[in-house]
Amino acid sequence: MELNKNNMKKIMVIITFTVILCALLINFSAFLKYLGFLLGVLYPFILGAAIAFCLNIPMCFFERKLFSVKNGKKPRVRTAMARPVSLTLTLLCLAGVIALVIGVVVPQLGSTFESISDAMKTFLPKAQIWLEERFSGKEEVVNYISSINLENLDWGKWVETLKDFAVNGAGSVLSYTINATVAVVNSTVTFFVAFIFAIYVLTQKEKLAYQATKIVQAFFSKKAVEKILHVCSLSHFTFSRFITGQCVEALILGAMFFVAMVIFRFPYALLVGILIAFTALIPIVGAFIGCFIGAFLILMVNPMQAFAFVIMFLILQQIEGNLIYPHVVGNSVGLPSMWVLFAAMVGGSLMGIAGMLIFIPIMSVLYSLMRDWVNTRLKEKKMEAS
């Protein structure tokens, strides 16, 4: 190899990269420590970017529906008002959802705990008798079950404790400790900073995108810039469709359960419907979490209705999965069901619920890039996929 100026530059880059990589491997624990510190500092801005991405979807919807002009240019006043009005409508919708949860679900939880208290007073003695009959051949077990005095349990105290925890949140219970108070304050400040940053990103998103594109163009070749912009565009499109599809699908599923429970006169129809709508945002397993909680609540009132609720859940889940989901969400992420399951399991193992929400669109982007790359290679070789 000729040692000209370009080759020497490449060699120096390789040597520098190798030295840095070796230093990181030798001091890996220190590197993780500093990386964690850096992520802690940047966390409010990362959270703000995530909030901005989610809020950008309804904001673009309002801009497209209320301020788009098919023929001709937009008036200057109309253009100037599009972003503030759309952002305000988005924030009002968000506030409406929060108000719905606080104004409907929280009071419903209070009455639910009172109903559970009344149901437990009749359910547990029956369960005690049932257990005694099932273990009639084992005297030690029967004597232990019979020794439990359910009548002296202070149900009112338990209900008040549960209601206080549900209405006021875990923060009121843990606020007696200094560490918990500091954690609550830090979380509040972090969320406030993230939300303000999200508002800034939404109001200046075109300018920020232009600046980011200029930076990429300054440091990479034209071919690399095209690939980077293609990946970014594909990622934005995939994540947006995934979030929109999951929200619409969860809303429809919650409404289906509410209507069905009202028709068949199941208790806690509104509470269970909202609960399933929220848990259905978690891919694959979310609706089953809502089913488990709903079945437990109904079990305290009527065990037969709880069994019927589980059957109703399985029927509605099949209708939703085979008829509604393909049409509402369809191939929103363009990913076969096998890889959706794989991405959800890997993401859940690494990052919990957040990982499940993130890894599915990431896997979709990788799947699309790999598919395009394979098709390009086959086209270059003048071959067709068998």
XYZ file of C-alpha atoms in Angstrom:
386
model
C 0.000 0.000 0.000
C 1.334 3.388 -0.997
C 1.900 5.663 2.000
C 0.376 8.776 0.540
C -1.429 11.496 2.452
C -4.882 9.876 2.228
C -3.655 6.450 3.313
C -1.725 7.908 6.231
C -4.855 9.737 7.329
C -6.881 6.496 7.244
C -4.161 4.674 9.217
C -4.138 7.395 11.875
C -7.938 7.196 12.171
C -7.779 3.400 12.613
C -4.992 3.672 15.218
C -6.884 6.378 17.135
C -10.096 4.342 17.095
C -8.231 1.233 18.289
C -6.565 3.121 21.175
C -9.889 4.612 22.287
C -11.622 1.217 22.079
C -8.886 -0.472 24.131
C -9.033 2.307 26.736
C -12.800 1.892 27.030
C -12.514 -1.884 27.428
C -9.807 -1.569 30.082
C -11.809 1.010 32.054
C -15.245 -0.373 31.220
C -16.708 0.047 34.713
C -15.598 3.690 34.869
C -16.982 4.217 31.362
C -20.388 2.845 32.433
C -20.317 5.108 35.491
C -19.678 8.242 33.430
C -22.187 7.086 30.808
C -24.837 6.710 33.508
C -24.027 10.188 34.809
C -24.292 11.632 31.287
C -27.633 9.907 30.686
C -28.871 11.235 34.035
C -27.999 14.776 32.957
C -29.572 14.338 29.526
C -32.612 12.380 30.751
C -34.982 15.418 30.922
C -34.156 16.276 27.319
C -34.486 12.668 26.145
C -37.855 12.478 27.905
C -38.837 15.818 26.397
C -37.954 14.580 22.908
C -40.111 11.481 23.468
C -43.033 13.630 24.685
C -42.611 15.944 21.697
C -42.657 12.989 19.299
C -45.922 11.684 20.782
C -47.589 15.113 20.881
C -46.426 15.848 17.340
C -48.787 13.175 15.973
C -52.080 14.833 17.073
C -50.597 18.286 16.402
C -49.869 17.352 12.781
C -53.387 15.932 12.541
C -54.912 19.264 13.601
C -52.642 21.199 11.259
C -53.538 18.937 8.365
C -57.296 18.965 8.992
C -57.803 22.576 10.048
C -55.170 24.567 8.177
C -54.379 22.671 4.979
C -55.228 24.371 1.651
C -55.678 22.217 -1.423
C -55.487 24.954 -4.041
C -53.414 28.076 -3.742
C -51.132 29.316 -0.995
C -52.072 29.698 2.623
C -52.707 33.241 3.863
C -49.892 34.529 6.040
C -52.138 34.864 9.098
C -53.471 31.338 8.592
C -49.924 29.973 8.357
C -48.817 31.847 11.466
C -51.776 30.585 13.496
C -51.538 26.947 12.405
C -48.835 25.856 14.836
C -50.015 27.701 18.007
C -53.655 26.689 17.532
C -52.809 23.059 16.742
C -50.452 22.822 19.708
C -53.052 24.361 22.004
C -55.706 21.902 20.829
C -53.269 19.023 21.411
C -52.543 20.165 24.964
C -56.273 20.593 25.633
C -56.889 17.011 24.467
C -54.106 15.814 26.762
C -55.592 17.756 29.667
C -58.993 16.270 28.851
C -57.633 12.724 29.069
C -55.972 13.488 32.416
C -59.185 15.102 33.694
C -61.147 12.030 32.579
C -58.856 9.759 34.566
C -58.924 11.976 37.665
C -62.607 12.845 37.497
C -64.013 9.450 36.529
C -61.583 6.683 37.416
C -60.454 7.908 40.857
C -63.998 8.300 42.295
C -64.919 4.998 40.673
C -61.967 3.399 42.457
C -63.281 4.709 45.778
C -66.707 3.159 45.272
C -65.038 0.008 43.964
C -63.079 -0.482 47.180
C -66.259 -0.008 49.192
C -68.033 -2.629 47.062
C -65.082 -4.992 47.433
C -65.262 -4.531 51.197
C -68.923 -5.532 51.241
C -68.266 -8.419 48.879
C -65.324 -9.702 50.914
C -67.510 -9.981 54.010
C -69.691 -12.525 52.229
C -67.152 -14.045 49.851
C -64.437 -15.038 52.338
C -66.739 -16.981 54.720
C -68.085 -18.918 51.741
C -64.537 -19.551 50.549
C -63.626 -20.721 54.058
C -66.500 -23.229 54.064
C -65.571 -24.404 50.563
C -61.946 -24.994 51.605
C -63.038 -26.897 54.711
C -65.158 -29.188 52.548
C -62.348 -29.768 50.039
C -59.791 -30.602 52.766
C -62.206 -32.571 54.938
C -59.803 -35.522 55.052
C -56.941 -33.478 56.490
C -57.704 -32.407 60.051
C -54.680 -30.108 60.452
C -55.584 -28.072 57.392
C -59.269 -27.926 58.366
C -58.420 -26.823 61.906
C -56.130 -24.102 60.607
C -58.788 -22.823 58.199
C -61.440 -22.917 60.925
C -59.180 -21.012 63.318
C -59.183 -17.971 61.032
C -61.718 -15.556 62.505
C -62.959 -13.506 59.589
C -65.653 -11.712 61.559
C -63.157 -9.774 63.662
C -61.244 -8.360 60.716
C -61.551 -4.572 60.534
C -62.640 -4.273 56.921
C -63.368 -0.587 57.239
C -59.788 0.154 58.198
C -58.466 -1.857 55.262
C -60.812 -0.119 52.832
C -59.872 3.337 54.094
C -56.189 2.481 53.723
C -56.687 1.238 50.163
C -58.809 4.249 49.235
C -56.209 6.631 50.642
C -53.486 4.867 48.687
C -55.492 4.879 45.438
C -56.731 8.471 45.656
C -53.675 10.183 47.059
C -51.089 7.905 45.473
C -48.031 6.204 46.816
C -46.379 9.598 47.230
C -48.593 10.447 50.220
C -47.581 7.191 51.907
C -43.885 7.611 51.249
C -43.761 11.362 51.797
C -42.942 10.790 55.456
C -39.411 9.899 54.470
C -36.914 12.474 53.259
C -35.664 10.369 50.371
C -39.131 9.934 48.952
C -39.811 13.658 49.170
C -36.602 14.424 47.316
C -37.473 11.820 44.688
C -40.922 13.333 44.137
C -39.477 16.830 43.825
C -36.783 15.665 41.410
C -39.321 13.783 39.307
C -41.592 16.818 39.175
C -38.762 19.129 38.151
C -37.537 16.612 35.567
C -40.991 16.275 34.037
C -41.491 20.048 34.022
C -38.162 20.615 32.255
C -38.931 17.793 29.808
C -42.385 19.203 29.049
C -41.045 22.723 28.438
C -38.333 21.256 26.187
C -41.014 19.290 24.312
C -43.012 22.489 23.698
C -39.879 24.189 22.372
C -39.139 21.258 20.060
C -42.704 21.269 18.705
C -42.686 25.008 18.000
C -39.249 24.902 16.358
C -39.236 21.422 14.808
C -38.662 22.569 11.194
C -35.714 24.742 12.238
C -34.222 21.952 14.365
C -34.634 19.449 11.523
C -32.924 21.871 9.114
C -30.019 22.392 11.523
C -29.623 18.648 12.096
C -29.604 18.045 8.328
C -26.893 20.675 7.840
C -24.726 19.044 10.522
C -25.085 15.634 8.858
C -24.287 17.105 5.446
C -21.193 18.806 6.851
C -19.636 15.622 8.274
C -20.750 12.880 5.856
C -20.613 12.214 2.148
C -23.617 12.765 -0.087
C -24.328 9.028 -0.325
C -24.102 8.597 3.460
C -26.377 11.614 3.982
C -29.023 10.060 1.745
C -28.876 6.805 3.717
C -29.041 8.597 7.083
C -32.007 10.718 6.012
C -33.741 7.630 4.610
C -33.321 5.786 7.919
C -34.580 8.823 9.870
C -37.591 9.225 7.593
C -38.406 5.520 7.816
C -38.040 5.554 11.612
C -40.305 8.598 11.987
C -42.937 7.078 9.705
C -42.844 3.689 11.472
C -42.924 5.068 15.028
C -45.750 7.484 14.156
C -47.911 4.775 12.608
C -47.189 2.411 15.474
C -48.198 4.917 18.159
C -51.302 6.005 16.233
C -52.350 2.437 15.559
C -51.868 1.337 19.167
C -53.876 4.296 20.516
C -56.789 3.797 18.108
C -56.800 0.045 18.706
C -56.754 0.520 22.493
C -59.598 3.052 22.312
C -61.762 0.713 20.225
C -61.033 -2.249 22.497
C -61.908 -0.263 25.629
C -65.146 0.972 24.053
C -66.074 -2.587 23.021
C -65.635 -3.842 26.569
C -67.592 -0.944 28.052
C -70.551 -1.457 25.697
C -70.533 -5.244 26.119
C -70.342 -5.007 29.922
C -73.219 -2.520 30.005
C -75.337 -4.752 27.754
C -74.714 -7.856 29.865
C -74.930 -5.849 33.118
C -71.456 -6.568 34.418
C -70.293 -4.432 37.351
C -67.491 -1.844 37.003
C -68.160 -1.391 33.270
C -66.646 2.109 33.022
C -63.660 1.331 35.238
C -62.786 -1.914 33.444
C -63.310 -0.352 30.008
C -60.910 2.507 30.747
C -58.462 0.122 32.408
C -58.381 -2.197 29.388
C -58.032 0.785 27.037
C -54.936 1.967 28.917
C -53.354 -1.451 29.372
C -54.002 -2.330 25.708
C -51.384 0.296 24.806
C -48.858 -2.338 25.918
C -48.379 -4.658 22.923
C -49.485 -8.307 23.128
C -49.870 -8.677 26.920
C -51.497 -5.365 27.878
C -55.146 -6.331 27.407
C -54.628 -9.528 29.410
C -53.416 -7.446 32.372
C -56.679 -5.480 32.228
C -58.608 -8.752 31.932
C -56.965 -10.156 35.067
C -57.714 -7.046 37.136
C -61.273 -6.792 35.794
C -61.962 -10.466 36.500
C -60.667 -10.056 40.061
C -62.932 -7.061 40.700
C -65.985 -8.883 39.335
C -65.061 -12.042 41.257
C -65.576 -10.168 44.520
C -69.156 -9.419 43.464
C -70.226 -12.517 41.546
C -67.899 -15.463 40.730
C -70.130 -16.657 37.877
C -70.050 -13.213 36.294
C -66.256 -13.241 36.602
C -66.167 -16.515 34.659
C -68.530 -15.060 32.062
C -66.329 -11.944 31.844
C -63.278 -14.067 31.009
C -65.250 -15.838 28.257
C -66.445 -12.463 26.934
C -62.850 -11.196 27.001
C -61.606 -14.133 24.925
C -64.398 -13.638 22.371
C -63.826 -9.882 22.059
C -60.084 -10.403 21.922
C -60.508 -12.775 18.977
C -62.819 -10.321 17.191
C -60.411 -7.480 17.825
C -57.325 -9.455 16.846
C -58.713 -11.003 13.656
C -61.094 -8.328 12.339
C -60.485 -4.904 13.893
C -56.727 -4.862 14.465
C -55.771 -5.772 10.857
C -58.012 -2.995 9.493
C -57.272 -0.296 12.076
C -53.580 -0.942 12.598
C -53.024 -3.273 9.667
C -49.377 -3.521 8.793
C -48.636 -0.241 10.543
C -45.160 -1.413 11.461
C -44.774 -3.695 8.450
C -43.553 -6.533 10.652
C -44.677 -10.186 10.629
C -46.357 -11.351 13.825
C -43.443 -13.667 14.691
C -41.003 -10.753 14.777
C -43.502 -8.597 16.681
C -43.548 -11.242 19.405
C -39.748 -11.511 19.327
C -39.284 -7.731 19.591
C -41.809 -7.476 22.429
C -40.142 -10.255 24.430
C -36.600 -8.916 23.930
C -37.652 -5.330 24.656
C -39.611 -6.391 27.728
C -36.646 -8.368 29.076
C -34.232 -5.460 28.616
C -36.328 -2.386 29.434
C -39.711 -3.566 30.693
C -42.873 -2.004 29.259
C -40.927 0.868 27.664
C -38.759 -1.680 25.868
C -41.812 -3.429 24.434
C -43.093 -0.113 23.063
C -39.709 0.875 21.603
C -38.365 -2.393 20.253
C -41.334 -3.234 17.998
C -40.940 -0.165 15.720
C -37.129 -0.473 15.940
C -37.392 -4.072 14.765
C -39.723 -2.897 12.007
C -37.160 -0.349 10.807
C -34.387 -2.973 10.832
C -36.660 -5.430 9.041
C -37.487 -2.867 6.321
C -33.816 -1.914 5.854
C -32.771 -5.553 5.644
C -35.561 -6.292 3.158
C -34.519 -3.366 0.941
C -30.866 -4.371 1.166
C -31.614 -7.998 0.230
C -33.823 -6.927 -2.686
C -31.107 -4.564 -3.911
C -28.476 -7.321 -3.747
C -30.733 -9.698 -5.646
C -31.405 -7.027 -8.250
C -27.670 -6.426 -8.677
C -27.141 -10.150 -9.208
C -30.147 -10.234 -11.565
C -31.834 -12.814 -9.377
C -35.377 -13.164 -8.057
C -36.350 -14.364 -4.606
C -37.654 -17.895 -4.729
